[in-house]
Coordinates of C-alpha atoms and ligand atoms in Angstrom, one line a residue:
M86 CA 4.6 -29.1 28.4
S87 CA 7.9 -29.8 26.4
S88 CA 5.9 -30.7 23.3
R89 CA 3.9 -27.3 23.8
L90 CA 7.2 -25.5 23.9
L91 CA 8.4 -27.4 20.9
S92 CA 5.3 -26.3 19.1
C93 CA 6.2 -22.8 19.6
C94 CA 9.6 -23.2 18.2
Q95 CA 8.4 -24.1 14.7
Y96 CA 8.8 -22.0 11.5
E97 CA 5.8 -22.0 9.0
T98 CA 6.5 -21.1 5.5
N99 CA 4.3 -20.7 2.5
K100 CA 3.9 -23.6 0.0
L101 CA 4.2 -22.5 -3.5
V102 CA 2.9 -23.8 -6.8
R103 CA 5.5 -23.8 -9.5
I104 CA 3.9 -23.4 -13.1
E105 CA 6.5 -24.6 -15.6
S106 CA 5.6 -22.5 -18.6
I107 CA 8.0 -20.6 -20.6
R108 CA 5.3 -18.0 -21.5
L109 CA 4.5 -17.3 -17.9
G110 CA 8.1 -17.3 -16.8
S111 CA 9.2 -14.9 -19.2
L112 CA 6.3 -12.7 -18.6
K113 CA 7.2 -12.9 -14.9
W114 CA 10.8 -11.7 -15.6
T115 CA 9.6 -9.1 -18.1
L116 CA 7.2 -7.6 -15.4
N117 CA 9.7 -7.8 -12.7
G118 CA 12.3 -6.1 -15.0
V119 CA 9.8 -3.3 -15.6
I120 CA 9.2 -2.8 -12.1
L121 CA 12.8 -2.9 -11.1
M122 CA 13.4 -0.2 -13.8
F123 CA 10.6 1.9 -12.5
I124 CA 11.9 1.6 -9.0
C125 CA 15.4 2.6 -10.0
M126 CA 14.1 5.5 -12.0
M127 CA 12.1 6.8 -9.2
L128 CA 15.1 6.3 -6.9
L129 CA 17.1 8.5 -9.0
W130 CA 14.5 11.0 -10.1
N131 CA 13.2 11.7 -6.5
K132 CA 16.5 11.1 -4.8
S133 CA 14.7 9.0 -2.7
Y134 CA 18.1 7.8 -1.1
Q135 CA 18.4 11.2 0.4
E136 CA 17.2 12.8 3.7
F137 CA 16.0 16.3 3.2
D138 CA 16.0 19.6 5.1
L139 CA 14.2 22.8 4.5
V140 CA 15.9 26.2 4.0
V141 CA 16.0 28.9 6.7
S142 CA 16.9 32.3 5.3
S143 CA 17.4 36.0 5.7
V144 CA 17.1 38.6 3.0
T145 CA 18.4 42.2 2.7
T146 CA 18.1 44.4 -0.4
K147 CA 19.7 47.6 -1.6
V148 CA 18.2 49.6 -4.4
K149 CA 20.2 52.1 -6.3
G150 CA 19.5 54.7 -8.9
V151 CA 18.4 58.3 -9.4
A152 CA 15.8 60.0 -11.4
M153 CA 14.5 63.3 -12.5
I154 CA 10.8 64.3 -12.0
S155 CA 9.1 67.3 -13.3
L156 CA 5.5 68.0 -12.8
P157 CA 4.8 71.7 -14.3
G158 CA 3.3 73.9 -11.7
V159 CA 3.9 71.7 -8.7
L160 CA 7.4 70.2 -9.0
D161 CA 10.1 71.6 -11.2
D162 CA 13.0 69.2 -12.2
V163 CA 13.4 67.6 -8.8
V164 CA 15.9 64.7 -8.6
W165 CA 14.7 61.7 -6.6
D166 CA 17.3 59.4 -5.0
V167 CA 16.9 56.2 -3.2
V168 CA 15.7 58.0 0.1
D169 CA 12.9 59.7 -1.7
Y170 CA 11.5 56.8 -3.8
S171 CA 11.9 54.0 -1.2
G172 CA 9.1 55.2 0.8
P173 CA 9.1 55.8 4.4
V174 CA 8.8 52.1 5.5
Q175 CA 11.2 49.2 5.0
E176 CA 9.3 46.0 5.5
K177 CA 10.9 42.6 6.1
N178 CA 12.0 40.7 3.1
S179 CA 10.6 43.3 0.6
F180 CA 11.5 46.7 -0.7
F181 CA 9.3 49.5 -2.4
V182 CA 10.1 51.7 -5.2
V183 CA 7.9 54.8 -5.8
T184 CA 7.0 55.0 -9.4
N185 CA 4.3 57.6 -9.6
V186 CA 3.1 60.4 -7.3
I187 CA 0.5 63.0 -6.7
V188 CA 1.9 65.9 -4.8
T189 CA -0.1 68.6 -2.9
K190 CA 2.2 71.3 -1.7
N191 CA 1.9 73.9 1.2
Q192 CA -1.1 72.5 3.0
K193 CA -2.1 74.4 6.0
Q194 CA -4.8 73.8 8.7
G195 CA -7.8 75.8 7.7
K196 CA -11.1 76.0 5.9
C197 CA -11.6 75.4 2.1
P198 CA -14.0 74.0 -0.3
E199 CA -14.2 70.2 -0.7
V200 CA -13.5 68.9 -4.2
P201 CA -15.7 66.8 -6.3
P202 CA -16.4 64.0 -6.6
G203 CA -15.7 63.4 -2.8
G204 CA -17.1 66.8 -2.0
K205 CA -20.9 67.2 -1.9
P206 CA -22.4 69.5 -4.3
C207 CA -24.6 72.2 -2.6
R208 CA -26.8 75.2 -3.5
T209 CA -27.3 76.8 -0.1
D210 CA -25.9 76.4 3.5
T211 CA -28.9 74.1 4.3
D212 CA -27.4 71.4 2.1
C213 CA -24.3 71.2 4.4
E214 CA -24.3 69.7 7.8
K215 CA -21.8 70.9 10.3
G216 CA -19.5 68.2 11.7
A217 CA -20.5 65.7 9.0
W218 CA -17.9 63.5 7.0
D219 CA -17.8 60.4 5.1
Q220 CA -15.1 58.0 3.7
H221 CA -14.3 60.3 0.9
S222 CA -14.1 63.6 2.8
H223 CA -10.7 65.3 3.3
G224 CA -12.2 67.1 6.5
L225 CA -15.2 67.9 8.7
Q226 CA -18.0 70.0 7.1
T227 CA -18.3 73.6 8.5
G228 CA -22.0 73.8 7.5
L229 CA -21.2 76.4 4.7
C230 CA -21.8 76.1 0.9
V231 CA -19.0 77.8 -0.9
K232 CA -17.7 78.2 -4.5
S233 CA -15.2 75.4 -5.4
D234 CA -14.5 76.7 -8.8
V235 CA -16.4 78.8 -11.4
M236 CA -19.2 76.4 -11.9
R237 CA -19.9 74.6 -8.9
K238 CA -20.4 75.1 -5.3
T239 CA -19.4 72.5 -2.5
C240 CA -19.6 72.2 1.1
E241 CA -16.7 73.8 2.9
V242 CA -14.6 71.6 5.2
S243 CA -12.1 72.2 7.9
A244 CA -9.0 70.4 6.7
W245 CA -5.3 70.6 5.5
C246 CA -6.0 73.1 2.8
P247 CA -5.9 73.0 -0.1
V248 CA -7.3 69.5 -0.1
E249 CA -5.7 67.1 -2.6
A250 CA -7.5 67.8 -5.9
R251 CA -6.2 65.1 -8.2
R252 CA -7.8 61.6 -8.0
K253 CA -6.3 59.8 -11.0
P254 CA -2.5 59.2 -11.1
P255 CA -0.4 61.0 -13.8
R256 CA 0.0 59.1 -17.0
P257 CA 2.7 58.3 -18.0
A258 CA 4.2 57.7 -14.5
L259 CA 6.3 60.4 -13.2
L260 CA 9.1 57.9 -12.1
A261 CA 9.0 55.7 -15.2
A262 CA 12.7 55.9 -15.2
A263 CA 12.8 53.7 -12.1
E264 CA 12.9 50.9 -14.8
N265 CA 16.6 51.3 -14.9
F266 CA 17.2 51.2 -11.1
T267 CA 18.9 48.2 -9.7
V268 CA 18.6 46.3 -6.7
L269 CA 21.2 44.0 -5.0
I270 CA 19.5 41.2 -3.1
K271 CA 21.6 39.6 -0.5
N272 CA 20.3 36.2 0.6
N273 CA 21.9 34.1 3.4
I274 CA 20.6 30.6 3.8
R275 CA 21.1 27.8 6.1
F276 CA 20.2 24.2 6.2
P277 CA 20.2 23.4 10.0
A278 CA 20.1 19.7 9.6
F279 CA 23.2 19.6 7.7
N280 CA 24.7 22.6 9.3
Y281 CA 25.4 23.9 5.8
I282 CA 25.6 27.8 5.2
R283 CA 25.6 29.7 1.9
R284 CA 24.6 33.0 0.4
N285 CA 23.6 34.0 -3.1
I286 CA 26.8 36.2 -3.6
L287 CA 28.9 33.2 -4.4
P288 CA 32.6 33.0 -3.2
N289 CA 33.7 33.5 -6.7
M290 CA 31.9 36.8 -7.2
N291 CA 34.3 39.7 -6.7
D292 CA 33.6 43.3 -6.7
A293 CA 34.4 43.7 -10.4
Y294 CA 32.2 40.9 -11.2
L295 CA 29.2 42.6 -9.4
K296 CA 29.8 45.8 -10.9
S297 CA 29.6 44.4 -14.4
C298 CA 27.2 41.4 -14.1
Q299 CA 23.8 41.4 -15.7
R300 CA 20.9 39.1 -15.4
R301 CA 20.4 38.8 -19.1
N302 CA 23.8 36.8 -19.6
D303 CA 24.3 35.6 -16.2
P304 CA 21.5 34.0 -14.3
L305 CA 23.4 34.0 -11.0
C306 CA 24.0 37.6 -10.9
P307 CA 22.4 39.1 -7.5
I308 CA 22.0 42.6 -9.0
F309 CA 18.8 42.9 -10.9
R310 CA 17.3 45.9 -13.1
L311 CA 13.9 46.5 -11.9
G312 CA 12.7 46.6 -15.5
D313 CA 14.0 43.1 -16.1
I314 CA 12.3 41.9 -13.1
V315 CA 8.9 43.2 -14.2
R316 CA 9.4 42.0 -17.6
E317 CA 10.3 38.5 -16.5
A318 CA 7.1 38.6 -14.4
G319 CA 5.2 39.0 -17.6
E320 CA 4.3 42.8 -17.2
T321 CA 5.4 46.1 -18.8
F322 CA 7.2 48.5 -16.5
S323 CA 5.7 51.7 -17.9
Q324 CA 2.1 50.4 -17.4
M325 CA 2.7 48.9 -14.1
A326 CA 4.5 52.1 -12.9
V327 CA 1.1 54.2 -13.2
E328 CA -0.9 52.7 -10.4
G329 CA 1.7 50.3 -8.9
G330 CA 1.5 46.7 -7.8
V331 CA 3.3 43.8 -6.0
I332 CA 5.8 41.5 -7.6
A333 CA 7.3 38.3 -6.1
V334 CA 11.0 37.6 -6.3
Q335 CA 11.4 34.1 -5.8
I336 CA 14.8 32.5 -4.8
N337 CA 14.7 28.6 -5.0
W338 CA 17.5 26.8 -3.4
D339 CA 17.5 23.3 -4.7
C340 CA 20.7 21.7 -3.1
N341 CA 22.3 18.4 -3.6
L342 CA 24.9 18.0 -0.8
D343 CA 26.2 14.6 -1.8
R344 CA 29.9 14.6 -1.9
F345 CA 30.7 14.1 -5.6
V346 CA 27.9 15.9 -7.0
Q347 CA 27.6 18.8 -4.7
R348 CA 25.7 21.6 -6.1
C349 CA 23.9 24.4 -4.3
L350 CA 22.9 27.4 -6.4
P351 CA 19.9 29.8 -6.2
K352 CA 17.4 30.1 -9.0
Y353 CA 15.6 33.3 -9.5
S354 CA 12.0 33.7 -10.8
F355 CA 9.5 36.5 -10.8
R356 CA 5.8 36.9 -10.9
R357 CA 3.0 39.4 -10.2
L358 CA 1.3 38.9 -7.0
D359 CA -1.7 41.3 -7.2
E360 CA -4.7 41.4 -9.5
K361 CA -3.2 41.4 -13.0
E362 CA -6.3 42.8 -14.6
S363 CA -5.8 45.9 -12.1
N364 CA -7.4 48.5 -14.5
R365 CA -10.8 46.6 -14.1
T366 CA -10.7 46.2 -10.3
L367 CA -12.2 48.7 -8.0
Y368 CA -9.0 49.6 -6.1
P369 CA -6.3 49.0 -8.5
G370 CA -2.5 49.0 -7.8
L371 CA -0.7 49.9 -4.8
N372 CA -0.5 53.4 -3.2
F373 CA -0.3 55.0 0.1
R374 CA 0.2 58.8 1.3
F375 CA 2.9 60.2 3.4
A376 CA 3.8 63.9 4.1
R377 CA 6.7 66.0 4.9
Y378 CA 6.3 68.8 7.4
A379 CA 7.9 72.2 7.6
S380 CA 7.4 75.3 9.7
V381 CA 7.0 78.4 7.5
N382 CA 7.0 81.7 9.7
G383 CA 5.7 79.8 12.6
V384 CA 2.8 78.1 10.8
E385 CA 3.1 74.4 10.2
E386 CA 3.0 73.4 6.6
R387 CA 3.2 70.1 4.8
T388 CA 3.7 68.6 1.5
L389 CA 1.3 65.6 0.8
Y390 CA 2.6 62.7 -1.3
K391 CA 0.2 60.2 -2.7
A392 CA 2.8 57.7 -3.7
F393 CA 2.0 54.8 -6.2
G394 CA 4.8 52.2 -6.6
I395 CA 5.8 48.6 -6.9
R396 CA 6.5 46.5 -4.0
F397 CA 9.1 43.5 -4.4
D398 CA 8.5 40.7 -2.1
V399 CA 11.5 38.4 -1.8
M400 CA 10.5 34.8 -1.1
V401 CA 13.0 32.1 -0.5
F402 CA 12.2 28.4 -0.8
G403 CA 14.5 25.5 -1.0
K404 CA 15.5 22.1 0.3
A405 CA 18.8 20.2 0.5
G406 CA 19.2 16.6 0.2
R407 CA 22.0 14.3 1.2
F408 CA 22.5 10.5 1.0
S409 CA 21.3 8.6 3.9
F410 CA 21.5 4.9 4.2
I411 CA 18.4 4.8 6.4
Q412 CA 16.4 6.5 3.7
L413 CA 17.8 4.1 1.2
V414 CA 16.7 1.1 3.1
I415 CA 13.3 2.5 3.8
Y416 CA 12.7 3.2 0.1
V417 CA 13.9 -0.3 -1.0
G418 CA 11.6 -1.8 1.8
S419 CA 8.5 0.3 0.5
T420 CA 9.0 -0.8 -3.0
L421 CA 9.1 -4.6 -2.5
S422 CA 5.5 -4.6 -2.5
Y423 CA 5.3 -3.6 -6.1
Y424 CA 6.5 -7.1 -7.0
A425 CA 3.2 -8.4 -5.8
L426 CA 1.7 -6.8 -8.9
T427 CA 3.3 -9.3 -11.0
T428 CA 1.8 -12.3 -9.1
V429 CA -1.6 -10.4 -9.1
F430 CA -1.5 -9.9 -12.7
I431 CA -0.4 -13.3 -13.7
D432 CA -2.9 -14.9 -11.3
W433 CA -5.5 -12.9 -13.0
L434 CA -4.2 -13.8 -16.4
I435 CA -4.4 -17.4 -16.0
G436 CA -7.9 -17.1 -14.7
T437 CA -9.0 -15.4 -17.9
S438 CA -10.2 -16.8 -21.3
C439 CA -6.5 -16.6 -22.5
Y440 CA -6.3 -20.1 -21.2
T441 CA -8.5 -23.2 -21.9
I442 CA -11.1 -24.3 -19.3
E443 CA -8.9 -27.4 -18.8
A444 CA -5.8 -25.4 -18.0
R445 CA -7.6 -23.0 -15.8
Q446 CA -9.1 -25.9 -13.8
N447 CA -5.7 -27.4 -13.6
Y448 CA -4.1 -24.3 -12.3
S449 CA -6.9 -23.6 -9.8
E450 CA -6.7 -27.2 -8.5
K451 CA -3.1 -27.0 -7.9
K452 CA -3.4 -23.5 -6.5
V453 CA -6.5 -23.7 -4.3
E454 CA -7.2 -26.6 -1.8
P455 CA -10.9 -26.0 -0.8
V456 CA -11.6 -27.1 2.7
H457 CA -15.2 -27.3 3.7
D458 CA -16.6 -26.6 7.1
K459 CA -16.4 -29.7 8.9
Q460 CA -19.6 -28.8 10.6
Q461 CA -21.4 -29.2 7.3
C462 CA -21.7 -32.5 5.4
I463 CA -21.3 -31.9 1.8
L464 CA -22.7 -34.7 -0.4
A465 CA -21.7 -35.4 -4.0
V466 CA -24.4 -36.6 -6.2
S467 CA -24.3 -37.8 -9.8
F468 CA -27.2 -38.2 -12.1
V469 CA -27.0 -40.5 -15.1
D470 CA -28.4 -37.8 -17.4
E471 CA -26.1 -35.2 -16.2
N472 CA -22.3 -35.1 -17.0
H473 CA -21.2 -33.3 -13.9
I474 CA -21.2 -33.8 -10.3
R475 CA -23.4 -31.8 -7.9
L476 CA -22.4 -30.8 -4.4
V477 CA -25.4 -30.3 -2.1
R478 CA -25.6 -29.6 1.5
R479 CA -27.0 -32.5 3.6
S480 CA -30.5 -31.8 4.6
Q481 CA -32.5 -33.5 7.4
R482 CA -35.8 -32.4 6.0
K483 CA -35.6 -32.2 2.3
C484 CA -35.5 -35.1 0.0
L485 CA -32.0 -35.3 -1.5
Q486 CA -33.3 -35.6 -4.8
D487 CA -34.7 -32.0 -4.8
V488 CA -31.9 -30.3 -2.8
K489 CA -30.4 -27.4 -4.9
P490 CA -26.7 -27.8 -5.7
M491 CA -24.4 -25.4 -3.9
S492 CA -21.8 -25.9 -6.7
I493 CA -21.1 -28.1 -9.8
Q494 CA -17.9 -30.2 -10.4
Q495 CA -16.5 -31.7 -13.3
Y496 CA -16.2 -35.6 -13.4
K497 CA -12.7 -36.6 -12.9
E498 CA -11.6 -40.1 -14.1
D499 CA -9.7 -42.4 -11.7
A500 CA -7.8 -44.2 -14.6
G501 CA -5.3 -45.9 -12.4
R502 CA -7.6 -47.6 -10.0
L503 CA -9.9 -49.0 -12.9
A504 CA -6.9 -50.5 -14.5
M505 CA -5.7 -52.0 -11.3
V506 CA -9.1 -53.5 -10.5
G507 CA -9.4 -54.8 -13.9
A508 CA -6.0 -56.5 -13.9
V509 CA -6.8 -58.1 -10.5
Q510 CA -10.1 -59.4 -11.6
H511 CA -8.9 -60.7 -14.9
G512 CA -6.2 -62.7 -13.4
L513 CA -8.5 -64.0 -10.7
T514 CA -11.3 -65.1 -13.0
N515 CA -8.8 -67.0 -15.3
V516 CA -6.9 -68.8 -12.5
E517 CA -9.0 -69.3 -9.4
R518 CA -12.4 -70.0 -10.8
Q519 CA -11.9 -73.9 -10.7
P520 CA -11.5 -74.7 -7.0
R521 CA -14.8 -72.9 -6.0
S522 CA -17.0 -75.8 -6.4
H523 CA -19.5 -74.7 -4.0
A524 CA -20.0 -71.3 -5.5
P525 CA -23.7 -70.3 -5.0
T526 CA -23.7 -68.5 -8.3
P527 CA -21.9 -70.0 -11.1
V528 CA -21.0 -67.1 -13.2
P529 CA -20.3 -67.6 -16.8
N530 CA -18.5 -64.6 -17.9
P531 CA -20.8 -63.3 -20.7
S532 CA -23.9 -63.9 -18.6
P533 CA -25.3 -60.5 -17.4
N534 CA -27.5 -62.0 -14.7
P535 CA -26.6 -63.4 -11.4
S536 CA -28.6 -66.6 -10.7
S537 CA -30.2 -65.2 -7.5
S538 CA -32.7 -63.2 -9.7
P539 CA -34.6 -65.8 -11.6
S540 CA -36.9 -63.4 -13.3
S541 CA -35.7 -60.9 -15.9
S542 CA -33.7 -58.5 -13.7
P543 CA -33.4 -55.0 -15.0
M544 CA -36.1 -54.2 -12.6
P545 CA -34.5 -55.6 -9.5
G546 CA -35.9 -53.0 -7.1
P547 CA -39.0 -53.5 -5.1
S548 CA -41.3 -54.4 -8.0
S549 CA -44.1 -55.0 -5.5
G550 CA -44.8 -51.2 -4.7
P551 CA -45.1 -48.3 -7.0
A552 CA -42.0 -46.1 -7.3
P553 CA -42.0 -42.8 -4.9
A554 CA -42.8 -39.4 -6.3
W555 CA -39.2 -38.3 -6.2
C556 CA -38.1 -41.2 -8.3
S557 CA -37.5 -40.7 -12.1
C558 CA -36.2 -44.1 -13.1
G559 CA -39.0 -46.3 -11.4
C560 CA -36.6 -48.5 -9.7
C561 CA -36.2 -46.7 -6.5
G562 CA -38.0 -48.5 -3.5
P563 CA -40.2 -47.1 -0.7
S564 CA -37.5 -48.5 1.7
S565 CA -35.7 -45.2 1.6
V566 CA -37.5 -43.4 4.3
L567 CA -34.9 -40.8 5.4
P568 CA -34.8 -37.6 3.4
Q569 CA -31.0 -38.0 2.9
E570 CA -31.6 -41.5 1.2
Q571 CA -34.1 -40.4 -1.1
L572 CA -32.1 -40.0 -4.3
C573 CA -32.7 -41.5 -7.7
C574 CA -30.2 -42.3 -10.4
R575 CA -31.6 -39.7 -12.7
K576 CA -33.0 -36.2 -12.7
T577 CA -35.6 -36.5 -15.6
P578 CA -37.8 -39.6 -16.3
G579 CA -36.1 -42.4 -18.2
P580 CA -34.6 -45.9 -17.8
C581 CA -32.7 -46.8 -14.7
I582 CA -29.0 -46.9 -14.5
T583 CA -29.2 -50.5 -13.1
S584 CA -30.7 -51.6 -16.3
S585 CA -27.4 -50.8 -18.1
P586 CA -25.2 -53.9 -18.8
V587 CA -22.3 -51.9 -17.4
F588 CA -23.9 -51.9 -14.0
E589 CA -23.9 -55.6 -14.1
Q590 CA -20.3 -55.7 -15.1
V591 CA -18.9 -53.1 -12.9
V592 CA -21.0 -53.0 -9.7
T593 CA -22.6 -56.2 -8.8
R594 CA -20.6 -59.0 -10.7
R595 CA -19.5 -61.3 -7.8
S596 CA -16.2 -62.4 -9.3
L597 CA -15.2 -58.7 -9.6
L598 CA -16.3 -57.8 -6.1
E599 CA -14.6 -61.0 -4.5
A600 CA -11.3 -59.9 -6.3
I601 CA -11.6 -56.4 -4.8
A602 CA -12.2 -58.0 -1.4
L603 CA -9.1 -60.1 -1.9
Y604 CA -7.2 -57.3 -3.1
R605 CA -7.9 -55.5 0.0
D606 CA -7.1 -58.4 2.3
P607 CA -4.7 -60.5 0.2
L608 CA -4.5 -63.4 2.9
R609 CA -8.4 -63.6 3.3
D610 CA -9.5 -67.1 4.2
R611 CA -12.3 -67.4 1.8
A612 CA -14.0 -70.3 3.4
A613 CA -14.1 -68.7 6.7
A614 CA -15.4 -65.5 5.2
E615 CA -18.2 -67.2 3.5
S616 CA -19.3 -68.8 6.7
A617 CA -19.5 -65.2 8.2
D618 CA -21.6 -62.5 6.6
D619 CA -19.7 -62.1 3.3
G620 CA -22.6 -60.0 2.1
A621 CA -21.7 -57.0 4.1
L622 CA -18.2 -56.9 2.6
L623 CA -19.3 -57.4 -1.0
R624 CA -22.1 -54.9 -0.6
R625 CA -19.6 -52.3 0.4
C626 CA -17.3 -53.3 -2.4
G627 CA -20.3 -53.0 -4.7
Y628 CA -21.0 -49.4 -3.4
G629 CA -17.3 -48.5 -3.7
Q630 CA -17.3 -49.7 -7.3
Y631 CA -20.5 -47.7 -8.1
I632 CA -19.0 -44.6 -6.6
S633 CA -15.7 -45.1 -8.5
W634 CA -17.6 -45.6 -11.8
R635 CA -19.9 -42.6 -11.4
F636 CA -17.8 -40.2 -9.5
G637 CA -14.2 -41.1 -10.5
V638 CA -12.2 -39.2 -7.9
P639 CA -14.8 -37.7 -5.8
P640 CA -14.4 -33.9 -5.0
A641 CA -12.3 -33.5 -1.9
D642 CA -14.0 -33.3 1.4
T643 CA -17.5 -34.7 0.1
H644 CA -19.3 -37.8 0.6
P645 CA -20.5 -39.4 -2.6
V646 CA -24.1 -40.8 -2.3
A647 CA -25.3 -44.0 -4.2
P648 CA -28.8 -43.6 -5.6
S649 CA -31.6 -45.5 -3.9
C650 CA -32.2 -47.9 -6.8
C651 CA -28.5 -48.9 -6.9
V652 CA -28.5 -49.5 -3.1
A653 CA -31.6 -51.6 -3.5
R654 CA -30.1 -53.6 -6.3
I655 CA -26.8 -54.2 -4.4
R656 CA -28.7 -55.4 -1.4
K657 CA -30.8 -57.7 -3.5
E658 CA -27.7 -59.3 -4.9
Y659 CA -26.0 -59.6 -1.6
P660 CA -28.6 -59.5 1.0
S661 CA -28.1 -59.3 4.8
P662 CA -29.1 -62.6 6.5
D663 CA -31.2 -60.8 9.0
G664 CA -32.6 -58.3 6.7
Q665 CA -30.9 -55.4 8.6
Y666 CA -28.9 -52.8 6.8
S667 CA -26.9 -50.0 8.4
G668 CA -28.4 -47.4 6.1
F669 CA -26.7 -44.4 4.8
R670 CA -23.7 -43.2 6.6
P671 CA -21.7 -40.7 4.8
A672 CA -18.5 -41.1 6.9
A673 CA -18.7 -44.8 6.4
T674 CA -19.1 -44.4 2.7
A675 CA -16.1 -42.3 2.4
A676 CA -14.1 -44.6 4.7
S677 CA -14.8 -47.6 2.6
L678 CA -13.9 -45.7 -0.5
D679 CA -10.6 -44.8 1.1
L680 CA -9.9 -48.6 1.7
L681 CA -10.9 -49.6 -1.8
Ligands
LIG1557 ZN1 -35.3 -43.7 -9.1
LIG1558 ZN1 -32.5 -45.9 -11.0

């Protein structure tokens, strides 16, 4: 119970690999420096250390100016002031200035001919239908066909007569002088999160300033000439005045409420909102009709105005920011992940061809520790005609010789072990040879053959039977029945590895194997050992020698396999008294190797 509790109270941390390279080290610092610079720049540029709030605003406007209109025959030199040209409706956050007008005076309820093109041309009364009307009519048809002018006849209508005759607005615009009107825009804003209130008429603006200021030389002046607004929107007032249009007055508040750099000023900009190519569209500009009514001798009369004008929509945007420690912490936290880019980049770099294969392999061996699934038994196979090691899955059915490799590994020399074994063996042969009087095999050093094989021995295997089909060297015996034992020393046909003098020297030499056995068990009683089955131990030492020779340091978590011909040769040198062998056991092979 307590040990389980203890296991909960543990801290795990990552194990790191430090590559001591000046190049990579300076690259790391350079990249980290660049990332830090980028983070700082973004911090200052986006003011990521601030919390923000959006503006809440209200707008009022006041237009000023007077203009004289004269339209011969209809209007004679009438002065229009703000009441006349502002139109009848005041919308929220916008103001309207009439710039052009079509006036139809003294209209009365009655019957009069419709005007073309809205009016339907006719020849006789049958062309007109009583009570009919359409979108362009000024009234309901009476069913009569009457003369509208000298040339034409049109259907008569019941309407406000005379009907509005003119279709196209006058050119130039009657109120083109509205260009010189001025508008005072009052804008109160508030940032609720900071409880901050301000208006665009700044505290330092007094009455005298407001009377004299001009947008041309003071961008903060809240009084605008309409001509300037239209010009800054990229339009010409005189052209726009003819048919009217819509212009946006944008006020942008970009406020910094930090204590020492406090700044909160409006910025004005203008642009046209409606279709710019208004002359080409079907219903260009902006116009509406209104009428003023009067009673003349008890009869109601009206003057009809079709007003063209420019509507100015005031739009207020803005945000304010103020330093917030929490925002700063969140920003810093969110940027830490950028430093992983350095790792990703350098890891990628040391895997590319900028480095030699050896260096790359070295890095990857230090960095990556492969762990094979323990359920699977991975075997390492070395062929004498290949200079790499194959890793194969153990198969119960397929002959090991033919199993396809799952990966290929480079041979890794186990230099230390070789030197050590060499030293032990060297000392032993020089000093300890003499007392062994009853040695069954007097081994003169240069002699390659142990005396137990009287015939010429490079073919030590089962010379009796033919080699099986999977064997390429001709020395593998038919005793290898299990598929995982069916492995030859080579892939392509050729001489067997056991025929090499090195095999003799390194794998089967008795003096060497005894030295190794003694090295493992320094106080081994040799006489007692010889009475017991000394062969099993020497065989195991032989297998270990073969594996160390052919595999060096075997790849991690794999079981190196000795080919059938070598096993047969070692067994022949050191036979079991009862002729029984334990056979291939991967785990045992690995364990014996660990001991050696
Ligand atoms: Zn073979
Ligand atoms: Zn062989």
